Coordinates of C-alpha atoms and ligand atoms in Angstrom, one line a residue:
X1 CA 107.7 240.6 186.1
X2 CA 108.8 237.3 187.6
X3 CA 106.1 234.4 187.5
X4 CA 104.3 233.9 190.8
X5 CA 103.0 230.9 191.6
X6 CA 100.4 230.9 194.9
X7 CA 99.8 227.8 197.3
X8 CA 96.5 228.7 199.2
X9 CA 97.1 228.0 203.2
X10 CA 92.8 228.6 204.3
X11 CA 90.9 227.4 204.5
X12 CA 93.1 224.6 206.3
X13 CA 89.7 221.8 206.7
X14 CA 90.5 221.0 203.1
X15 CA 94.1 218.9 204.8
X16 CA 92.2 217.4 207.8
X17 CA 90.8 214.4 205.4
X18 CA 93.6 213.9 203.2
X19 CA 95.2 211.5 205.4
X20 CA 98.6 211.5 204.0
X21 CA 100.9 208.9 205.2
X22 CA 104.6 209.7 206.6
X23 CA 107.4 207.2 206.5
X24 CA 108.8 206.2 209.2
X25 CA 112.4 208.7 209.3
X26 CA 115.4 206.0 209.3
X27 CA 118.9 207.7 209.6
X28 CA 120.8 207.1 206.9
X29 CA 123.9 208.3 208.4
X30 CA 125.1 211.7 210.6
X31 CA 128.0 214.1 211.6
X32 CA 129.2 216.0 214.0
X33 CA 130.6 219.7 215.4
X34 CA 133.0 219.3 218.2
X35 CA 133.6 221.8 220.8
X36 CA 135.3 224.1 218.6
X37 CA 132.4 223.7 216.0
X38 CA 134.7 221.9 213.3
X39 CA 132.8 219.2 211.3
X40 CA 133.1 215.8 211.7
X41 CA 132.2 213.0 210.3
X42 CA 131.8 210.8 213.0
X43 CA 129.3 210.6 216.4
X44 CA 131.7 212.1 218.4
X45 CA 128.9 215.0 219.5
X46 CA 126.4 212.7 220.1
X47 CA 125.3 212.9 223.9
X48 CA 123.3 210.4 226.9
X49 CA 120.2 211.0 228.6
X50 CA 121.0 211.3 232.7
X51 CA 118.0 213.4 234.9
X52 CA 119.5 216.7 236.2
X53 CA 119.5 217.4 239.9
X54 CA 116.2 219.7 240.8
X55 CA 115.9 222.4 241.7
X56 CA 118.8 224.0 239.0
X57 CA 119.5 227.6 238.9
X58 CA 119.6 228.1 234.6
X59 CA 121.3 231.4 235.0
X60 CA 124.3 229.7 236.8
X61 CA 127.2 229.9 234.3
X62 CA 125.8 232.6 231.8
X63 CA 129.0 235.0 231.9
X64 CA 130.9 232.1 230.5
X65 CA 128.4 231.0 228.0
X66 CA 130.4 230.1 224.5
X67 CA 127.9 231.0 222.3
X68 CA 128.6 230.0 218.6
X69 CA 128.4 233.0 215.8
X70 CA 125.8 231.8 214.0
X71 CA 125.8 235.3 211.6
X72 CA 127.8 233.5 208.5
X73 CA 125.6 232.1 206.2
X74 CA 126.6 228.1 206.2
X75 CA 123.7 227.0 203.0
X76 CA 123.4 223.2 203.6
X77 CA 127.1 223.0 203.5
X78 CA 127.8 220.1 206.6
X79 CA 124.1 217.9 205.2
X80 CA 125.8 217.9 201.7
X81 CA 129.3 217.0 202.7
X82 CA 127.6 214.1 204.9
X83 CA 126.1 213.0 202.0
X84 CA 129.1 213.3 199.8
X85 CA 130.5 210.9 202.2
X86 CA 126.9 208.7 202.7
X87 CA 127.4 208.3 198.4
X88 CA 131.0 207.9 198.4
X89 CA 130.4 204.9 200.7
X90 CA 126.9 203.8 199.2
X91 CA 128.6 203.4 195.5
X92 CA 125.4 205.3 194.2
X93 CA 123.6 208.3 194.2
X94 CA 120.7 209.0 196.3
X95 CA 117.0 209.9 194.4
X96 CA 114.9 211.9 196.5
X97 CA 112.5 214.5 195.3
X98 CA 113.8 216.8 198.5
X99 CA 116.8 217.6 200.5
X100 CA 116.7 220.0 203.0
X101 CA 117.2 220.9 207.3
X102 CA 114.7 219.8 209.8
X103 CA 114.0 222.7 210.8
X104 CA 112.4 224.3 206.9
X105 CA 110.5 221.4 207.3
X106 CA 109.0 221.9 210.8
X107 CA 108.2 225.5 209.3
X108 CA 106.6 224.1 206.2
X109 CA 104.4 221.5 208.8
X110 CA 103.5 223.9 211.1
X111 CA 102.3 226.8 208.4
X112 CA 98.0 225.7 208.9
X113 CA 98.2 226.3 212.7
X114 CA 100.9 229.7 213.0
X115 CA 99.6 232.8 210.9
X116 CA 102.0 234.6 212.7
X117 CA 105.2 232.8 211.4
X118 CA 106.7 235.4 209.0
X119 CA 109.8 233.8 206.7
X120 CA 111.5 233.2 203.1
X121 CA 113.9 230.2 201.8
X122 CA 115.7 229.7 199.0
X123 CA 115.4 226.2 196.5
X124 CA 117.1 225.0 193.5
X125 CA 116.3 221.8 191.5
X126 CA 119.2 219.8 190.7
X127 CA 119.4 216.5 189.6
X128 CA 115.8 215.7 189.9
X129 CA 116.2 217.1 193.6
X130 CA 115.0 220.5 195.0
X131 CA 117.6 221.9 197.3
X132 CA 115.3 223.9 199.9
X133 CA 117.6 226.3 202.4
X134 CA 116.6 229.3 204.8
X135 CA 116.9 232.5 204.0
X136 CA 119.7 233.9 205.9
X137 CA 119.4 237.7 205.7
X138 CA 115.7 237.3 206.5
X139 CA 116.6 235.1 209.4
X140 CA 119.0 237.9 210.7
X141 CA 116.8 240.9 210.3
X142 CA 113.9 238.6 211.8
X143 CA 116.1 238.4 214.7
X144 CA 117.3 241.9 215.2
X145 CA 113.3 242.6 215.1
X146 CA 112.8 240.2 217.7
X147 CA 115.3 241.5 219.8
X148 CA 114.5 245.3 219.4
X149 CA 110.5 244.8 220.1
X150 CA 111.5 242.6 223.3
X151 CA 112.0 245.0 225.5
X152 CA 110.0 244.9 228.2
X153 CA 111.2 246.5 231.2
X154 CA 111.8 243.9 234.0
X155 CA 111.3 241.0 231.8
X156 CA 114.7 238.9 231.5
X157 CA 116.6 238.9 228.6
X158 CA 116.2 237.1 224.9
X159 CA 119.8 235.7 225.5
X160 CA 119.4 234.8 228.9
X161 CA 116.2 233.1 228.3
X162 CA 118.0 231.0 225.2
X163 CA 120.9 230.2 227.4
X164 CA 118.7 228.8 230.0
X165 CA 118.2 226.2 227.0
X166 CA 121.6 225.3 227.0
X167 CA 122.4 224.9 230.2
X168 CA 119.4 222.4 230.6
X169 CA 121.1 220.3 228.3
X170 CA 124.3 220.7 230.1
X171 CA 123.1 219.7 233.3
X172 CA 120.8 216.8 231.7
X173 CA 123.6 215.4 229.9
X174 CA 126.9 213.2 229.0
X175 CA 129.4 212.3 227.1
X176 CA 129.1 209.0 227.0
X177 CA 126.6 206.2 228.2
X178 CA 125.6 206.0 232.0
X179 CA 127.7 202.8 232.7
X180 CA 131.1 204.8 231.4
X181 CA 130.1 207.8 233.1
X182 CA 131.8 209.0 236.5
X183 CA 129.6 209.8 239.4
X184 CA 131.7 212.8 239.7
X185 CA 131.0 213.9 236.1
X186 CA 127.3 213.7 236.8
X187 CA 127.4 215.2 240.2
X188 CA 129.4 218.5 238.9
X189 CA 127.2 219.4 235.3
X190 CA 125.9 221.8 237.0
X191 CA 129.4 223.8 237.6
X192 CA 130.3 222.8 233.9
X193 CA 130.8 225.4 231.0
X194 CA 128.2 225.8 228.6
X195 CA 128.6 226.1 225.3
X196 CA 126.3 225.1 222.0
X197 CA 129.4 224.8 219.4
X198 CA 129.1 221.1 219.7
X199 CA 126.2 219.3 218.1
X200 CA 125.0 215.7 216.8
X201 CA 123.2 215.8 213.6
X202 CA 121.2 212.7 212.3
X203 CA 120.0 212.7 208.1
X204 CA 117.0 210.9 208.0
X205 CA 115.5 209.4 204.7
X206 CA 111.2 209.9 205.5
X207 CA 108.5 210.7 203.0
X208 CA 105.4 212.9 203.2
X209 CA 102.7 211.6 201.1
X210 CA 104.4 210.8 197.3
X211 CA 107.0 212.6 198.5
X212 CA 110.4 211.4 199.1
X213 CA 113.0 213.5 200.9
X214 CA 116.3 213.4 203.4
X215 CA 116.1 215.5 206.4
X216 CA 119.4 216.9 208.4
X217 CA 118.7 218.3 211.7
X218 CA 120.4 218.2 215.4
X219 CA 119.0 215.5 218.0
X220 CA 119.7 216.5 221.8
X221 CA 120.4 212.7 223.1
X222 CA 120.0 209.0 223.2
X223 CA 118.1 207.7 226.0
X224 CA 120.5 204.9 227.0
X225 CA 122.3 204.2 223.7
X226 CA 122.4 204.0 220.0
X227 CA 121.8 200.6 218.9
X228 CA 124.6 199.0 217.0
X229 CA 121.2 197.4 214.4
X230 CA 121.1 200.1 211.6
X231 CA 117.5 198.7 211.3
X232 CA 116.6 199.5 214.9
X233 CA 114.8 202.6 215.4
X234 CA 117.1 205.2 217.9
X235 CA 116.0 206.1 221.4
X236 CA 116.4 209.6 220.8
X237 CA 115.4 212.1 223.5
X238 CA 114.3 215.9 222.4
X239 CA 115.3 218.3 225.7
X240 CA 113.1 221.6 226.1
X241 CA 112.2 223.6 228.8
X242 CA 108.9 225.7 229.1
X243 CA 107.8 227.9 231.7
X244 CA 106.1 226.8 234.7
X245 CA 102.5 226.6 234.0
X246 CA 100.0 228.3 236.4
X247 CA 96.5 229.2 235.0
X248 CA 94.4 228.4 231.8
X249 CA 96.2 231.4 229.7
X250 CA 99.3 229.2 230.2
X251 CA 98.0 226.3 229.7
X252 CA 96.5 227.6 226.1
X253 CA 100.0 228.8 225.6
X254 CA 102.0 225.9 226.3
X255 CA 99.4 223.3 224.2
X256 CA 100.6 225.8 220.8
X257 CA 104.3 225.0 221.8
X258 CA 103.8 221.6 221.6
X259 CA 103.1 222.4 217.9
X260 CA 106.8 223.3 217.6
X261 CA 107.7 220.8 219.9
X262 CA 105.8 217.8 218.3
X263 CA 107.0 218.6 214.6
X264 CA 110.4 218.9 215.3
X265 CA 110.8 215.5 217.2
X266 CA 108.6 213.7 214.7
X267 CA 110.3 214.5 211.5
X268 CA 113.7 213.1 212.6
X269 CA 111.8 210.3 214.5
X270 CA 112.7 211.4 218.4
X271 CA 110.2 209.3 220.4
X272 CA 110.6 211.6 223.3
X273 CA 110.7 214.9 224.4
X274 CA 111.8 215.9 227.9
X275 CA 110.4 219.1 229.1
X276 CA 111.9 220.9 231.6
X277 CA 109.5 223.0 233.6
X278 CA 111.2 226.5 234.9
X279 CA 110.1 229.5 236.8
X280 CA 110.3 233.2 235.6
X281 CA 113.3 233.5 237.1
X282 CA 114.7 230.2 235.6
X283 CA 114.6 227.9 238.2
X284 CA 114.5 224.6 237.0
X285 CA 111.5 222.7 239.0
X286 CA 109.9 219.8 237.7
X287 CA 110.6 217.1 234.1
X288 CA 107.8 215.8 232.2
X289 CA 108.3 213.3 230.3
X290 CA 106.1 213.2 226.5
X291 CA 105.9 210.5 224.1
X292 CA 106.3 212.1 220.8
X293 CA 103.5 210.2 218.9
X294 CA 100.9 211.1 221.8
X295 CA 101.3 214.9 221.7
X296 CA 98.8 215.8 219.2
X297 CA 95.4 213.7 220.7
X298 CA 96.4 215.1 224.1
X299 CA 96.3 218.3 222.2
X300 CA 92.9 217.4 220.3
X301 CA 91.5 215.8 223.6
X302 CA 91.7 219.4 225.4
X303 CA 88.8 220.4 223.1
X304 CA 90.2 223.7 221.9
X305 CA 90.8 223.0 218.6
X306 CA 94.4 224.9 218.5
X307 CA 95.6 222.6 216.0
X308 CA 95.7 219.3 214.3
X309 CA 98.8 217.3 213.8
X310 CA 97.0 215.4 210.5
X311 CA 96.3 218.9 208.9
X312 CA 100.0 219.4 209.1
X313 CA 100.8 216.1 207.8
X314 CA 98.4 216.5 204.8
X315 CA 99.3 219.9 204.2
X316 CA 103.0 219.8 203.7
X317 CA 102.5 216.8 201.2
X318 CA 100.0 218.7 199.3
X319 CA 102.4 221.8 199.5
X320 CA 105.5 219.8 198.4
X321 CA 104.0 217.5 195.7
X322 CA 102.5 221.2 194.0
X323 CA 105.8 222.7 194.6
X324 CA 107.1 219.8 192.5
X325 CA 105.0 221.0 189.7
X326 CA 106.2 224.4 190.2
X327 CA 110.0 223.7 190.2
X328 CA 110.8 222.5 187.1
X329 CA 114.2 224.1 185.8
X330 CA 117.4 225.7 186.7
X331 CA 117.3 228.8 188.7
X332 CA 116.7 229.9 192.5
X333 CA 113.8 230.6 193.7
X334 CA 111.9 232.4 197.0
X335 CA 109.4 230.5 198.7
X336 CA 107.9 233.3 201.0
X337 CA 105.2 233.5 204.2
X338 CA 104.3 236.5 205.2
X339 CA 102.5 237.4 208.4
X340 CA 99.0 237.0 208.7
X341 CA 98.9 236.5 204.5
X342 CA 97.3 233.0 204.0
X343 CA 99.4 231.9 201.0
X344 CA 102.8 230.9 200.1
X345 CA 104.3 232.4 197.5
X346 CA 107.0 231.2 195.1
X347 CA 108.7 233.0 192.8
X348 CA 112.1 232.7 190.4
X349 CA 114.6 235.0 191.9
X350 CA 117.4 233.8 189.6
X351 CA 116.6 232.5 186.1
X352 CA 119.8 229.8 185.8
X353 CA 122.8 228.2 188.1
X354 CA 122.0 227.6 192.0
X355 CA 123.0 230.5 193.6
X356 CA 124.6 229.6 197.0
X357 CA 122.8 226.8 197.9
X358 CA 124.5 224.0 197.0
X359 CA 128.5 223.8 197.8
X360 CA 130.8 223.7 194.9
X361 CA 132.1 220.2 196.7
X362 CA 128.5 218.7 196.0
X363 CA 127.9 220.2 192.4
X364 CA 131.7 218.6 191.6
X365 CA 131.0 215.1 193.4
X366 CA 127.5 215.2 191.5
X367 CA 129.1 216.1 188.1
X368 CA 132.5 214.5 187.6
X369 CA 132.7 212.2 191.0
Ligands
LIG1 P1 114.7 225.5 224.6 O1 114.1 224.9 223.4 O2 114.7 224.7 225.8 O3 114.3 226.9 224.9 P2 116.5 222.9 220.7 O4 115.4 222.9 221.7 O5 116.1 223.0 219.3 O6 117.3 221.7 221.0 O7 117.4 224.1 221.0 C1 118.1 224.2 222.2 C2 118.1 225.6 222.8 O8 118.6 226.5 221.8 C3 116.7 226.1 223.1 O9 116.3 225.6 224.3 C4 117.0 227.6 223.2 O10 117.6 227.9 224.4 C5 118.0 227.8 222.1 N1 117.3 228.2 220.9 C6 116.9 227.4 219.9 N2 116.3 228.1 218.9 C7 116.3 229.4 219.3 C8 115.9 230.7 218.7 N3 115.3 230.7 217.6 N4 116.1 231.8 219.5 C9 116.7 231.7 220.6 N5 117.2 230.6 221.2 C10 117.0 229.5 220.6
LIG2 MG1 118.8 220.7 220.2
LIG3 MG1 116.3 220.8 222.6

């Protein structure tokens, strides 16, 4: 029988006075996908800020929607060649305690406040780093289930809904800063294809707590533009839309998104968040404009006690400084949530090597480079 190691998630007052401290997440460097999804190490993906024309019909384009096969299983693969590269350049290695995407972490943060969430990811220590990626057959069948319970008759669909997502970027953004952008360009987004091969990803170096750790994870925009200063902190700009809302049910609704919404932005340091506000039929109405660091006292000043961005902060130090503890040699291992079970559980799956985790580039560069 494998050894089991349990974190306790309840009761979740024991975070609230911890008062870890976060560092401030500085980009150490990023990449890019173009349009056909190839990796790049470069900012040629990374995209400007310009308000869409309102009202937008969302659904506008969805027959030519390139969506991007995301069923292969791509392990850290494009934050570890970045690093590679990052090193290469550097002349040394980097020490961190963690090295992982943005979005494990936002699941990690948001664990106190979402009973519901239901997932499993894989870690490796290596070098005096722990490796931490998701679980991609869990992801999948997560999905399929998803999918399969969604369907409510008259209720649009899952993929319509998420391409509503990407066509608010489309028709909020460009390719390159206001002053080099045509009138023309900006005037016809809305006729443009959509497509979500291309991305920007930053790699941030932040800490939680005595933890140290580099974070990849995709940022929508720059406000204006990136500032040449390596020192400066980046006017990045987090697009979402939400529905419309219309009575309190909504309203109760939309402050628990902002959960999501808040970690993601503020573990890659986005300062800003536009939301776009759409009807049920995905009309796009009304932009709101939230400043990241604000989020979770409007949240607390509501009075409904839904959840508590501090509690998050303290609880995924606590979690990651014990799972330090825990991960001490060679192997893979499962760190599990299940829904509605108040603990995460972390087991050894495999007793030596790293399974897939970590490329065979990165082990190489590590070993020999
Ligand atoms: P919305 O967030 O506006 O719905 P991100 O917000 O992280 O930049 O992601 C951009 C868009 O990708 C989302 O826009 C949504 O359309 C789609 N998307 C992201 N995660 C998704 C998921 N788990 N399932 C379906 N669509 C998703
Ligand atoms: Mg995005
Ligand atoms: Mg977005």
């Amino acid at each position: 029988m494998a050894q089991q190691n349990r974190f306790d998630i309840e009761p979740v007052s024991r975070f609230a006075g911890l008062n870890a401290a976060v560092r401030r997440p500085r980009e150490i460097t990023f990449f890019s996908f173009d349009d056909d999804h190839k990796f790049r190490l470069d900012d040629s993906s990374l995209r400007y800020y310009y308000p869409p024309a309102l009202p937008c019909d969302l659904s506008k384009g969805f027959d030519t929607f390139r969506q991007l096969d995301d069923s292969g299983d791509d392990h850290l693969d494009g934050l570890l060649d970045a690093i590679i590269a990052h090193e290469k350049e550097k002349g040394s290695k980097t020490e961190i305690d963690f090295l992982t995407w943005r979005g494990m972490m936002t699941k990690i943060m948001v664990v106190p406040f979402s009973k519901l969430d239901d997932w499993e990811m894989n870690a490796t220590l290596f070098q005096g780093t722990i490796f931490i990626e998701e679980n991609h057959t869990k992801k999948i069948s997560s999905r399929q289930e998803q999918y399969s319970s969604a369907g409510r008759p008259g209720a649009m669909s899952q993929d319509l809904m998420s391409f509503w997502g990407y066509k608010f970027e489309t028709v909020s953004l460009m390719p390159a800063p206001w002053s080099e952008t045509s009138r023309e360009y900006i005037e016809s987004r809305e006729d443009e294809v959509v497509s979500n091969y291309a991305q920007y990803c930053s790699i941030v170096r932040t800490g939680f707590g005595k933890v140290k750790m580099i974070l990849g994870g995709e940022v929508d925009a720059v406000m204006a533009f990136k500032p040449e200063d390596k020192s400066k902190p980046i006017d990045w700009v987090e697009l979402k839309t939400t529905a419309v809302v219309t009575n309190d049910k909504e309203q109760t609704k939309y402050e628990r998104k902002l959960l999501k919404f808040w970690a993601q932005s503020f573990l890659l340091g986005v300062p800003r968040i536009v939301v776009g506000y759409r009807s049920q039929q995905g009309y796009l109405e009304h932009l709101e404009e939230l400043d990241v660091q604000t989020i979770p006292d409007k949240v607390k000043m509501k009075g409904k006690g839904l959840w508590d961005g501090q509690t998050c902060i303290s609880f995924a130090a606590s979690f990651l400084e014990w799972l330090k503890d825990v991960i001490t040699s060679d192997g893979v291992w499962q760190i599990r949530k299940r829904e509605k079970v108040p603990v995460l559980e972390v087991f050894k799956l495999e007793e030596s090597g790293h399974g897939d985790i970590l490329s065979p580039s990165f082990v190489e560069w590590r070993t020999h480079g």
